[in-house]
mmCIF file of C-alpha atoms in Angstrom:
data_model
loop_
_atom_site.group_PDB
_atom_site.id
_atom_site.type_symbol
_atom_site.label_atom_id
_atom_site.label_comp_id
_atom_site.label_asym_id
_atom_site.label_seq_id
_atom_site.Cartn_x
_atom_site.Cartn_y
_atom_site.Cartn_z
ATOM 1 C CA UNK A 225 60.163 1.367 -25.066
ATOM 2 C CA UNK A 226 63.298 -1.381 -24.170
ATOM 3 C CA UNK A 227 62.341 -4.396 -22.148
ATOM 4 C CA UNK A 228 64.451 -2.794 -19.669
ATOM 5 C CA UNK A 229 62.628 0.226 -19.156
ATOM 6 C CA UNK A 230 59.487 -1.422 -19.445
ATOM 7 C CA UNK A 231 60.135 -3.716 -15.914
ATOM 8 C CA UNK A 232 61.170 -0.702 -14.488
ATOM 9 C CA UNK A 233 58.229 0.472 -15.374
ATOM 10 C CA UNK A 234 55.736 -1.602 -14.103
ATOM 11 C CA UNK A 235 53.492 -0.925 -11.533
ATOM 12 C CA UNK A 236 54.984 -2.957 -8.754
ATOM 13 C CA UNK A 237 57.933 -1.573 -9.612
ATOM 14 C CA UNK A 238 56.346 2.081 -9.265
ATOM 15 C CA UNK A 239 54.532 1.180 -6.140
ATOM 16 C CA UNK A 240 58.429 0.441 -4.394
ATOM 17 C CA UNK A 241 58.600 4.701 -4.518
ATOM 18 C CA UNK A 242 55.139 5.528 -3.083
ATOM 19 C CA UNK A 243 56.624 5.764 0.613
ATOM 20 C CA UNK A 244 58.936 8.421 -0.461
ATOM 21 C CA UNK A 245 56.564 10.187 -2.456
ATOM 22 C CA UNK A 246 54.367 10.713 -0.257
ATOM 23 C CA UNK A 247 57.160 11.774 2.167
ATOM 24 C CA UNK A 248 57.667 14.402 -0.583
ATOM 25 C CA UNK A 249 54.356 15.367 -1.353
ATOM 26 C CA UNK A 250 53.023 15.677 1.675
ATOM 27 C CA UNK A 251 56.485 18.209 2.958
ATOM 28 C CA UNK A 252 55.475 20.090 -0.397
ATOM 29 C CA UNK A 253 51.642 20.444 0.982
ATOM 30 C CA UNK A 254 51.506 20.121 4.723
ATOM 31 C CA UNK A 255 48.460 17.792 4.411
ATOM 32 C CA UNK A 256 48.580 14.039 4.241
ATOM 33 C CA UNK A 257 45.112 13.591 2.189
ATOM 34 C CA UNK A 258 46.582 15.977 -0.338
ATOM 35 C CA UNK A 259 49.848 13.751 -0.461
ATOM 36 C CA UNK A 260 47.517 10.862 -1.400
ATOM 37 C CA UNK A 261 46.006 12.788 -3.998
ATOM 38 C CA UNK A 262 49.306 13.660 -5.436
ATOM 39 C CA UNK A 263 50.809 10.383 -5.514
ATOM 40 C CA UNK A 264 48.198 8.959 -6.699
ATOM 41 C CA UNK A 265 48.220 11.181 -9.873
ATOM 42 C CA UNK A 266 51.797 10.666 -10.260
ATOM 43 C CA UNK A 267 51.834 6.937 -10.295
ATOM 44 C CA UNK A 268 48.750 7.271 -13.049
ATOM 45 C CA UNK A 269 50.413 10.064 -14.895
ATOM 46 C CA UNK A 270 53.310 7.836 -14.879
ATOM 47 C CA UNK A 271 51.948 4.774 -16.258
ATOM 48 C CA UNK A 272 49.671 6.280 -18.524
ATOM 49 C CA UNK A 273 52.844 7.718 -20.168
ATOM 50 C CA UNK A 274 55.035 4.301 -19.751
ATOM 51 C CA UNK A 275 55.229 3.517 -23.374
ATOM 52 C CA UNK A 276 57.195 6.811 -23.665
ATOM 53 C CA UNK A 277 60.022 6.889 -20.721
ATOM 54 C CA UNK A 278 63.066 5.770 -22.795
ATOM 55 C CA UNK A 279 65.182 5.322 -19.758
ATOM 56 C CA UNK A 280 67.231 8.381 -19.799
ATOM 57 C CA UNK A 281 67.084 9.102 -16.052
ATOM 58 C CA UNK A 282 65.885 7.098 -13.684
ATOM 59 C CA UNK A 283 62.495 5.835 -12.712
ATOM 60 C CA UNK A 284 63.040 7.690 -9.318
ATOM 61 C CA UNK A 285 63.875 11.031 -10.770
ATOM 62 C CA UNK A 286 61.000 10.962 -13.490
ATOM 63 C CA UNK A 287 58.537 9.902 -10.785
ATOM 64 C CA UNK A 288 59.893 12.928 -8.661
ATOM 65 C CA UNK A 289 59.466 15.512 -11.970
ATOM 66 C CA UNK A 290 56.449 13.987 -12.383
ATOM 67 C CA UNK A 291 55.075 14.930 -8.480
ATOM 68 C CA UNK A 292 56.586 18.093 -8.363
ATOM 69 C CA UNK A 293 54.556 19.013 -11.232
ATOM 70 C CA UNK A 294 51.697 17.753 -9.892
ATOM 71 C CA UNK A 295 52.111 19.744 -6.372
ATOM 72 C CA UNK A 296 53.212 22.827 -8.224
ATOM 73 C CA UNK A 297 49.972 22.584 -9.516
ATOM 74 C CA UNK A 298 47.422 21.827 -6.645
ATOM 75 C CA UNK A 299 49.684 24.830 -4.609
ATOM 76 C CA UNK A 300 49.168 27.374 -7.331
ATOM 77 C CA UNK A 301 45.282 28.534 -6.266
ATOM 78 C CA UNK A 302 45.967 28.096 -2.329
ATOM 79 C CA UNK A 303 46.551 29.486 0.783
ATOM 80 C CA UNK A 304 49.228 28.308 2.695
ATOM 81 C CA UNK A 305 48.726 26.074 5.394
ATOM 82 C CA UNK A 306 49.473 26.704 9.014
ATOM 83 C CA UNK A 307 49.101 26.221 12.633
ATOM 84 C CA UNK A 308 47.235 28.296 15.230
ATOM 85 C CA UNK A 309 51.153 29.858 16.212
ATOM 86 C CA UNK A 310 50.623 31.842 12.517
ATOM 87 C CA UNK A 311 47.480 33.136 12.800
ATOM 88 C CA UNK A 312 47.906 35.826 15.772
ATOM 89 C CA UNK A 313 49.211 36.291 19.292
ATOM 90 C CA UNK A 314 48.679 33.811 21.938
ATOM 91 C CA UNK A 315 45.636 33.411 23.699
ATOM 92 C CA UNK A 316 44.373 34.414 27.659
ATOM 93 C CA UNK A 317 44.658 30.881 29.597
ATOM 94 C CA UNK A 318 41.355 31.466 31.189
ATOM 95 C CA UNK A 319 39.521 31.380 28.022
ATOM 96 C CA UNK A 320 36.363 28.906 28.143
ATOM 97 C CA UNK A 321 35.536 29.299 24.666
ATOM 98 C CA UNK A 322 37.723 28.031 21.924
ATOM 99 C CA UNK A 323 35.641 30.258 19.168
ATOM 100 C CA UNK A 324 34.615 28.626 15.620
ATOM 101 C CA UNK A 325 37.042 25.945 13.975
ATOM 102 C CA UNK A 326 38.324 26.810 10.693
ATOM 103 C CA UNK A 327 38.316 24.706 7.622
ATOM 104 C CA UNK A 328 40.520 21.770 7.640
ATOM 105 C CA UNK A 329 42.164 23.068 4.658
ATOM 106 C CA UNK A 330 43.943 25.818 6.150
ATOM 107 C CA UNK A 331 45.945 23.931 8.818
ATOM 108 C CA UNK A 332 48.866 21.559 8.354
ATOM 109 C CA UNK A 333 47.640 18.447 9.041
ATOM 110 C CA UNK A 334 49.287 15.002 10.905
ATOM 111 C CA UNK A 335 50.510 12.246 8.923
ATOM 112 C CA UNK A 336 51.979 8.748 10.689
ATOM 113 C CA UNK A 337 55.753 8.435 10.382
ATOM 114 C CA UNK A 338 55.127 4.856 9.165
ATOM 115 C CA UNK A 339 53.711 5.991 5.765
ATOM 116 C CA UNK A 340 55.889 8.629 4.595
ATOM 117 C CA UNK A 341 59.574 7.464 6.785
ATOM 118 C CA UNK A 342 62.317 4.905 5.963
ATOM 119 C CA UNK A 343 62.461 1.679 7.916
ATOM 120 C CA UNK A 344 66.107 1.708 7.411
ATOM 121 C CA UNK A 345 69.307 3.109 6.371
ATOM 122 C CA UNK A 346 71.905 5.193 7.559
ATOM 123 C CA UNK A 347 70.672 6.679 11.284
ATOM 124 C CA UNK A 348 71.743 10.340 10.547
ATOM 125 C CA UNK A 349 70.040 10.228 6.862
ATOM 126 C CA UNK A 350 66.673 8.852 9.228
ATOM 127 C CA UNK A 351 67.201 11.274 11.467
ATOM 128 C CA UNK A 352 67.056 14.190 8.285
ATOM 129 C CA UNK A 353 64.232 12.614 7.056
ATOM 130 C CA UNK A 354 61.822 12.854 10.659
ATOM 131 C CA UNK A 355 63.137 16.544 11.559
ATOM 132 C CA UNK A 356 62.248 17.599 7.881
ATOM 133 C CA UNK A 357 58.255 16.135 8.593
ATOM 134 C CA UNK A 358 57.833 17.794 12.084
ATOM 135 C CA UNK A 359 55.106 19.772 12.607
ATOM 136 C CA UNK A 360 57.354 23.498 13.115
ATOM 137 C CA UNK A 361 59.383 22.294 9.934
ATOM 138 C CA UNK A 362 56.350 21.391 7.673
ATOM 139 C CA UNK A 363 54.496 24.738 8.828
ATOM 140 C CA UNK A 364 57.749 26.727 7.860
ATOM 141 C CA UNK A 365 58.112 25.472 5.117
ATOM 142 C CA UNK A 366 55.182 26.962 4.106
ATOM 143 C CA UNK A 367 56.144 30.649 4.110
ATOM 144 C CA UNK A 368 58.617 29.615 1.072
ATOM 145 C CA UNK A 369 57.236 29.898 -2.793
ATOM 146 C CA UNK A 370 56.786 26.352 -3.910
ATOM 147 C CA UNK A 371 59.654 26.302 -6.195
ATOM 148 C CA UNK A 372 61.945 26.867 -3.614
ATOM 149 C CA UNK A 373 60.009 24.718 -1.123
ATOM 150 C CA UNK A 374 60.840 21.735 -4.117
ATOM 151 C CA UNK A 375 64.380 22.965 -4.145
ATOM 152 C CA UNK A 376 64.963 23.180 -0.762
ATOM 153 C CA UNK A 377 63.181 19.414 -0.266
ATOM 154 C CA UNK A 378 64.963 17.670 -3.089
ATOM 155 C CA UNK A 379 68.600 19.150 -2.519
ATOM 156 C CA UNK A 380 68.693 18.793 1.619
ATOM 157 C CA UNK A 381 66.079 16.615 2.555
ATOM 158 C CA UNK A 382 66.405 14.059 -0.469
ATOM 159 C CA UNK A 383 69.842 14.725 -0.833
ATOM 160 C CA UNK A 384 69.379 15.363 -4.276
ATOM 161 C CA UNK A 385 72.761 16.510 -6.553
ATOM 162 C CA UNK A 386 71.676 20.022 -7.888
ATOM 163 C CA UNK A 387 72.083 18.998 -11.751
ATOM 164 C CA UNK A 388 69.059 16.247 -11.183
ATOM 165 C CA UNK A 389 67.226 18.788 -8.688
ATOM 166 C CA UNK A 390 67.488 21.428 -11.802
ATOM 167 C CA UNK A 391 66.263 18.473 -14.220
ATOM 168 C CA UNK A 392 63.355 17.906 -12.255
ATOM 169 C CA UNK A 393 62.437 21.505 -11.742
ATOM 170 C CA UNK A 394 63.047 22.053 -15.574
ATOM 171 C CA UNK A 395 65.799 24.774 -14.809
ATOM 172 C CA UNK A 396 69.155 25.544 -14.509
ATOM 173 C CA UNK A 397 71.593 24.829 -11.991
ATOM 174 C CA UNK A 398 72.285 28.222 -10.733
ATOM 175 C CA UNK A 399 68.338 28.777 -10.679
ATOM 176 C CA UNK A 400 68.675 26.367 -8.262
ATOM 177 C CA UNK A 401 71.560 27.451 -5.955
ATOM 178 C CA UNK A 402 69.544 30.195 -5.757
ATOM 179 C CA UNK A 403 65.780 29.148 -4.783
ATOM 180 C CA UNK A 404 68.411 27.291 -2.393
ATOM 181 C CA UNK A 405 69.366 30.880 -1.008
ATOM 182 C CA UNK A 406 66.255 32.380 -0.922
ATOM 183 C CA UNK A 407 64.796 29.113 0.704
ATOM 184 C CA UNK A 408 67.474 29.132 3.339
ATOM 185 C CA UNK A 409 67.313 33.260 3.954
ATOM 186 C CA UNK A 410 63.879 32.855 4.194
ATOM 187 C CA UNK A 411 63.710 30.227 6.806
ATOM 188 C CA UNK A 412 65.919 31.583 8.832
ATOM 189 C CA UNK A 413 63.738 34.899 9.047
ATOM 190 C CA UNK A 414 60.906 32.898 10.094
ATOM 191 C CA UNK A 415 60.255 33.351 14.509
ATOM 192 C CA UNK A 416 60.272 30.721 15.388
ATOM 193 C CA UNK A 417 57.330 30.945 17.486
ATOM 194 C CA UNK A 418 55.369 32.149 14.252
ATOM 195 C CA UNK A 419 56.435 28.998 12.549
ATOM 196 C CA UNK A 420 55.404 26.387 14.989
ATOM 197 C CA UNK A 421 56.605 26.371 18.830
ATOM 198 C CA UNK A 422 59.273 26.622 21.467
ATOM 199 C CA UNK A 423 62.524 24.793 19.593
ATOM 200 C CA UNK A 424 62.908 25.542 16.146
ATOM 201 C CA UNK A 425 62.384 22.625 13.747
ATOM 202 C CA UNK A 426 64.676 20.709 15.334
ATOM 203 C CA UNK A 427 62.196 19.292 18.103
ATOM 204 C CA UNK A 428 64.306 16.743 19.685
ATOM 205 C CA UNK A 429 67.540 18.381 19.460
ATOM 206 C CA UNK A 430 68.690 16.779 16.249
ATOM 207 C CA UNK A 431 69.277 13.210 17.648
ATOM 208 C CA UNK A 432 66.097 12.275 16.778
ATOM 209 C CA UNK A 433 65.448 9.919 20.208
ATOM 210 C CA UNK A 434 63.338 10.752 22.994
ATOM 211 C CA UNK A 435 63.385 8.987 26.418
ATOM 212 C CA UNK A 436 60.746 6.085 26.749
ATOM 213 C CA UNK A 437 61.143 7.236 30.490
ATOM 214 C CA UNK A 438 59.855 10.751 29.764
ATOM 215 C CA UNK A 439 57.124 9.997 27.579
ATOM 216 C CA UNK A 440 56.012 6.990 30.297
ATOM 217 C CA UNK A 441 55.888 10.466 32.533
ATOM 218 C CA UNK A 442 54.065 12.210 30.850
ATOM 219 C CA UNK A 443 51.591 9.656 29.931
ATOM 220 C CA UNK A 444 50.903 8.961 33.777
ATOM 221 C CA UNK A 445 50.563 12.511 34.589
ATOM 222 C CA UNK A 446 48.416 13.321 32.085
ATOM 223 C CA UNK A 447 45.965 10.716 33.194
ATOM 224 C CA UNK A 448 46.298 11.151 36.275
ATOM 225 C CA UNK A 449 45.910 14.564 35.779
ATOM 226 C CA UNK A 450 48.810 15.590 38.376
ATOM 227 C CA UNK A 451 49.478 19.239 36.990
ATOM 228 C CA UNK A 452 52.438 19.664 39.267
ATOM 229 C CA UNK A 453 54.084 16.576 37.654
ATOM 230 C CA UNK A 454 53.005 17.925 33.907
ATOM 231 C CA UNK A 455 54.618 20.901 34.483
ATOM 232 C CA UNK A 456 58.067 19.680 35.249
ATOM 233 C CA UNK A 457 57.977 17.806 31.542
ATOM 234 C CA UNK A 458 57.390 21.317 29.767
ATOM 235 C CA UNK A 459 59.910 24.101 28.808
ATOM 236 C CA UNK A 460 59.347 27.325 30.008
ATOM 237 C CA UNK A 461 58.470 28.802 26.991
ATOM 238 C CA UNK A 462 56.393 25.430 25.441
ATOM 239 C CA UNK A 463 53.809 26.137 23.591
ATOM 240 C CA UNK A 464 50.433 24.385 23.278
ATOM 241 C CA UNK A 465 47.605 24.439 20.476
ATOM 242 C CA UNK A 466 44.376 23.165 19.692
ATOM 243 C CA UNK A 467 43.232 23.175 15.682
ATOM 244 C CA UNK A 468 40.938 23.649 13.974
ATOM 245 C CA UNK A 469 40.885 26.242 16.378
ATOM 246 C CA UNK A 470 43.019 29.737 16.627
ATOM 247 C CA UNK A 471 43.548 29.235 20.199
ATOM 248 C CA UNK A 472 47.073 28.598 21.475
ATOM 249 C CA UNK A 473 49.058 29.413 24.761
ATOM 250 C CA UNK A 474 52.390 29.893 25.107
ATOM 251 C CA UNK A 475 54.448 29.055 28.511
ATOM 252 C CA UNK A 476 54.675 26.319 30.877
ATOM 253 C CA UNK A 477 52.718 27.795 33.765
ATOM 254 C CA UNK A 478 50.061 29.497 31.194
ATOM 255 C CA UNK A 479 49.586 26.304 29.756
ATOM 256 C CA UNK A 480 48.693 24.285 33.198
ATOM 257 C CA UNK A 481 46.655 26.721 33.717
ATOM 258 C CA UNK A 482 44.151 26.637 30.960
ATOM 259 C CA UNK A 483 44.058 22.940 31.518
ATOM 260 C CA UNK A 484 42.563 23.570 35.136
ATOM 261 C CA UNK A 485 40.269 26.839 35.521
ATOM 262 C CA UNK A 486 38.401 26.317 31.879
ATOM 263 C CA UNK A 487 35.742 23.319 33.328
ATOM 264 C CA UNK A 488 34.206 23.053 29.764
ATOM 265 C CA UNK A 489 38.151 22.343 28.559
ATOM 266 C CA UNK A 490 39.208 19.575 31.523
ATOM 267 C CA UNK A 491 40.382 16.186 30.467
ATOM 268 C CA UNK A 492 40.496 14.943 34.050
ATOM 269 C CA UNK A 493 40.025 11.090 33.644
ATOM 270 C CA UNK A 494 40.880 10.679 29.764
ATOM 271 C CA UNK A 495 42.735 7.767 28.555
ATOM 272 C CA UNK A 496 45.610 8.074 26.398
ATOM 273 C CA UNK A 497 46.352 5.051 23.660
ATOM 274 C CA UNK A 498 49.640 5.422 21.650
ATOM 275 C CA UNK A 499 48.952 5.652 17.808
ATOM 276 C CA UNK A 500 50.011 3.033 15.725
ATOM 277 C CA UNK A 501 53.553 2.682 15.069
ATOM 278 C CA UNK A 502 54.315 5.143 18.323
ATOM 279 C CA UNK A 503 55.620 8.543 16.372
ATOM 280 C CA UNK A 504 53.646 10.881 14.184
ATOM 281 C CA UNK A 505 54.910 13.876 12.312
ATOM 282 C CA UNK A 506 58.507 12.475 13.864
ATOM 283 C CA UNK A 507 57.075 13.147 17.221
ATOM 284 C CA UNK A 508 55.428 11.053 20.025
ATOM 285 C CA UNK A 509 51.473 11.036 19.686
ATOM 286 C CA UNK A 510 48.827 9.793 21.500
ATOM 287 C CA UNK A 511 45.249 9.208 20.876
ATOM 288 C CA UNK A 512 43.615 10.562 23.460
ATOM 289 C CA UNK A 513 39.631 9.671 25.101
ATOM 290 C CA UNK A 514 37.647 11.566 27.744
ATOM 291 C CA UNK A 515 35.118 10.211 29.582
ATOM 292 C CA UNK A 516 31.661 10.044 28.214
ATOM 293 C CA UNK A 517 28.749 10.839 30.742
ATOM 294 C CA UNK A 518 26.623 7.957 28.560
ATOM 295 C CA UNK A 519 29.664 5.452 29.439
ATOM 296 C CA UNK A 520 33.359 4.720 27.887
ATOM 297 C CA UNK A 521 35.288 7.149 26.746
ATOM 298 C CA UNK A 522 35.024 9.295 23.469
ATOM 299 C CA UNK A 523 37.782 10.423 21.237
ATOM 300 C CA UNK A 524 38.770 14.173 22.097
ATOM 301 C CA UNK A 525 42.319 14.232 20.478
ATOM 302 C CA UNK A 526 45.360 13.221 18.943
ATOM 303 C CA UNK A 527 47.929 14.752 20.568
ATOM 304 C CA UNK A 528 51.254 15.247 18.749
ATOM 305 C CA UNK A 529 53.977 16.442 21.140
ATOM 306 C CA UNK A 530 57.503 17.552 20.521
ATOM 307 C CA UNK A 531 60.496 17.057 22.748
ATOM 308 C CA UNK A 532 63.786 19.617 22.702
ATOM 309 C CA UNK A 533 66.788 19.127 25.189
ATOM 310 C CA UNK A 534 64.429 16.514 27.257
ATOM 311 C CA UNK A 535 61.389 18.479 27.789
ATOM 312 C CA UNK A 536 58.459 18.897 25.890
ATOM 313 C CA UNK A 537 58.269 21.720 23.764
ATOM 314 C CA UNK A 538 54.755 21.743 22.035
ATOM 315 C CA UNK A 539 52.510 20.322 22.164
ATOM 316 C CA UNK A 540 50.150 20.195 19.872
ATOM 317 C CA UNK A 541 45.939 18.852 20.071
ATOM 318 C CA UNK A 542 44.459 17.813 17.012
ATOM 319 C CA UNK A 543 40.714 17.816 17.628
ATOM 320 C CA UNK A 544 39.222 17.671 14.373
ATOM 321 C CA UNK A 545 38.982 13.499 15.485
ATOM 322 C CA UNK A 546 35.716 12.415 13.062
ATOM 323 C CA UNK A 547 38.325 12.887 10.005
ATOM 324 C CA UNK A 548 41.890 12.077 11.840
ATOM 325 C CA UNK A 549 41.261 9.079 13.904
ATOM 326 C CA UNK A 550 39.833 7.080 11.353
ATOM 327 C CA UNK A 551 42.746 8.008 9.076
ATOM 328 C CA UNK A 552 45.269 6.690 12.001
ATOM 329 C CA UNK A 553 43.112 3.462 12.164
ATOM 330 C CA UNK A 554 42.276 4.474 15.566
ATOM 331 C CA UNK A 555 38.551 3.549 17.608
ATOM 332 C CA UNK A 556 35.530 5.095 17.373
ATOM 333 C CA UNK A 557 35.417 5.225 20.914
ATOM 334 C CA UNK A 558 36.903 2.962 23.929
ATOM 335 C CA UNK A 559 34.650 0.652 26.170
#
């Protein structure tokens, strides 16, 4: 190995790609533990074998053959992941009981933008890059074949040229153009209502900004728990969903409504903290805390909510809080 490509080599020279990798893993498999995993390998795979990389390509695209390989791999004897939108038609509003959870490994799962987005850079490469991690995008993604999933990522999310995409798949150029294809046909196939929500994948309407005003809105109608208010904030035909459970309800009115008759479900008096950093999954998100008949408040969710054309258009309730809010560096509970 040249001095050269042994600097590049080194591992604070790796660690400078781990942002982006795990921006790549974790669009590959919809779950940001398993994007730790995978980097993780990749960054020991890819020292391990240091002594060998001759410099050919660069440390970037060897580190991204490297981590396709690896999620290739860990998608080969799994289900895809989804959200509760996949798994079957909406649910009554009056239901009380949510059912059982399912496994944490079957949903897509929430990752902070801060880990896996660029600081900076162009605005309309940013504003790629935080569409392509929503929550509607991530979950369709996952009705593609994981070759094509890679193609799709590296070509139009990376921006990759097709001859380096084909080098890191280890095929040809036209196999590329067309997983590219199939990829787009596919997606395009995909309700979206089955793929994640009211909107598409574009969530915000492709700028990528969301009014501070609305989101002040809806934070002070949420806990003040002024349904007339919420209402006004959602689209007609938002969307709302609760994993690890099933349950899900689809339209504005539906959707007030199972947040007022179900008395086991109210969060009348919760407290709402914004996560770290403000935006998860390229999306506003909240931590939110109900009140706790022993005193304080206790964590009940981390609520991820989308925003098309001004108005909320999902939003979704991660409740599965003993593994997520520790993960988000949020409290155990609020005094």
């Amino acid at each position: 190995m040249s001095p050269t490509a042994s600097a590049e080599v080194s591992p604070d020279k790796l660690e400078e790609y781990r942002k982006e990798l795990t921006g790549y893993c974790y669009r590959m498999l919809g779950s940001g533990s398993e994007a730790d995993d995978a980097v993780q390998e990749t960054m020991l795979r890819a020292w391990r074998a240091a002594d060998g990389f001759e410099g050919r390509s660069s440390v970037r695209s060897w580190l991204y053959r490297i981590a396709t390989n690896i999620c290739l791999d860990m998608l080969r004897s799994r289900q895809r992941r989804a959200l509760p939108m996949d798994l079957g038609p909406a649910s009554p509003p009056v239901e009380v009981l949510l059912g059982d959870p399912h496994p944490a490994d079957i949903w897509v799962s929430p990752i902070a933008d801060s880990r896996i987005l660029p600081e900076h850079g162009d605005p309309a490469d940013i504003a790629v890059a935080r569409d392509s991690v929503r929550l509607a995008f991530v979950t369709a993604m996952q009705h593609l074949p994981a070759r094509q999933r890679a193609a799709l990522i590296l070509c139009e999310v990376l921006k990759m040229p097709a001859t380096e995409a084909a080098a890191t798949l280890d095929t040809s150029v036209p196999a590329v153009n067309s997983a590219l294809q199939r990829a787009r046909a596919t997606l395009a196939s995909v309700d979206s209502e089955a793929s994640g929500g009211s909107g598409g994948s574009g969530g915000s309407g492709g700028s990528g900004v969301v009014d501070a005003g609305l989101l002040d809105q809806f934070v002070d109608a949420f806990q003040r728990y002024d349904m007339s208010a919420l209402v006004n904030l959602l689209h007609d035909d938002a969307v709302m969903s609760m994993p690890p459970y099933s349950f899900w309800v689809s339209g504005s009115s539906d959707i007030v409504r199972f947040m007022v008759e179900p008395k086991p479900m109210r969060c009348a008096g919760s407290v709402l903290l914004p996560v770290p950093g403000g935006t998860v999954n390229g999306a506003p998100a909240w931590a939110q805390y109900k009140p706790d008949p022993a005193g304080g408040y206790r964590p009940w969710a981390l609520q991820v909510h989308e925003v098309r054309d001004g108005r909320f258009s999902r939003l979704t309730f991660f409740l599965d809080t003993e593994r997520i809010f520790p993960e988000f560096g949020l409290p155990a509970r609020l005094g």
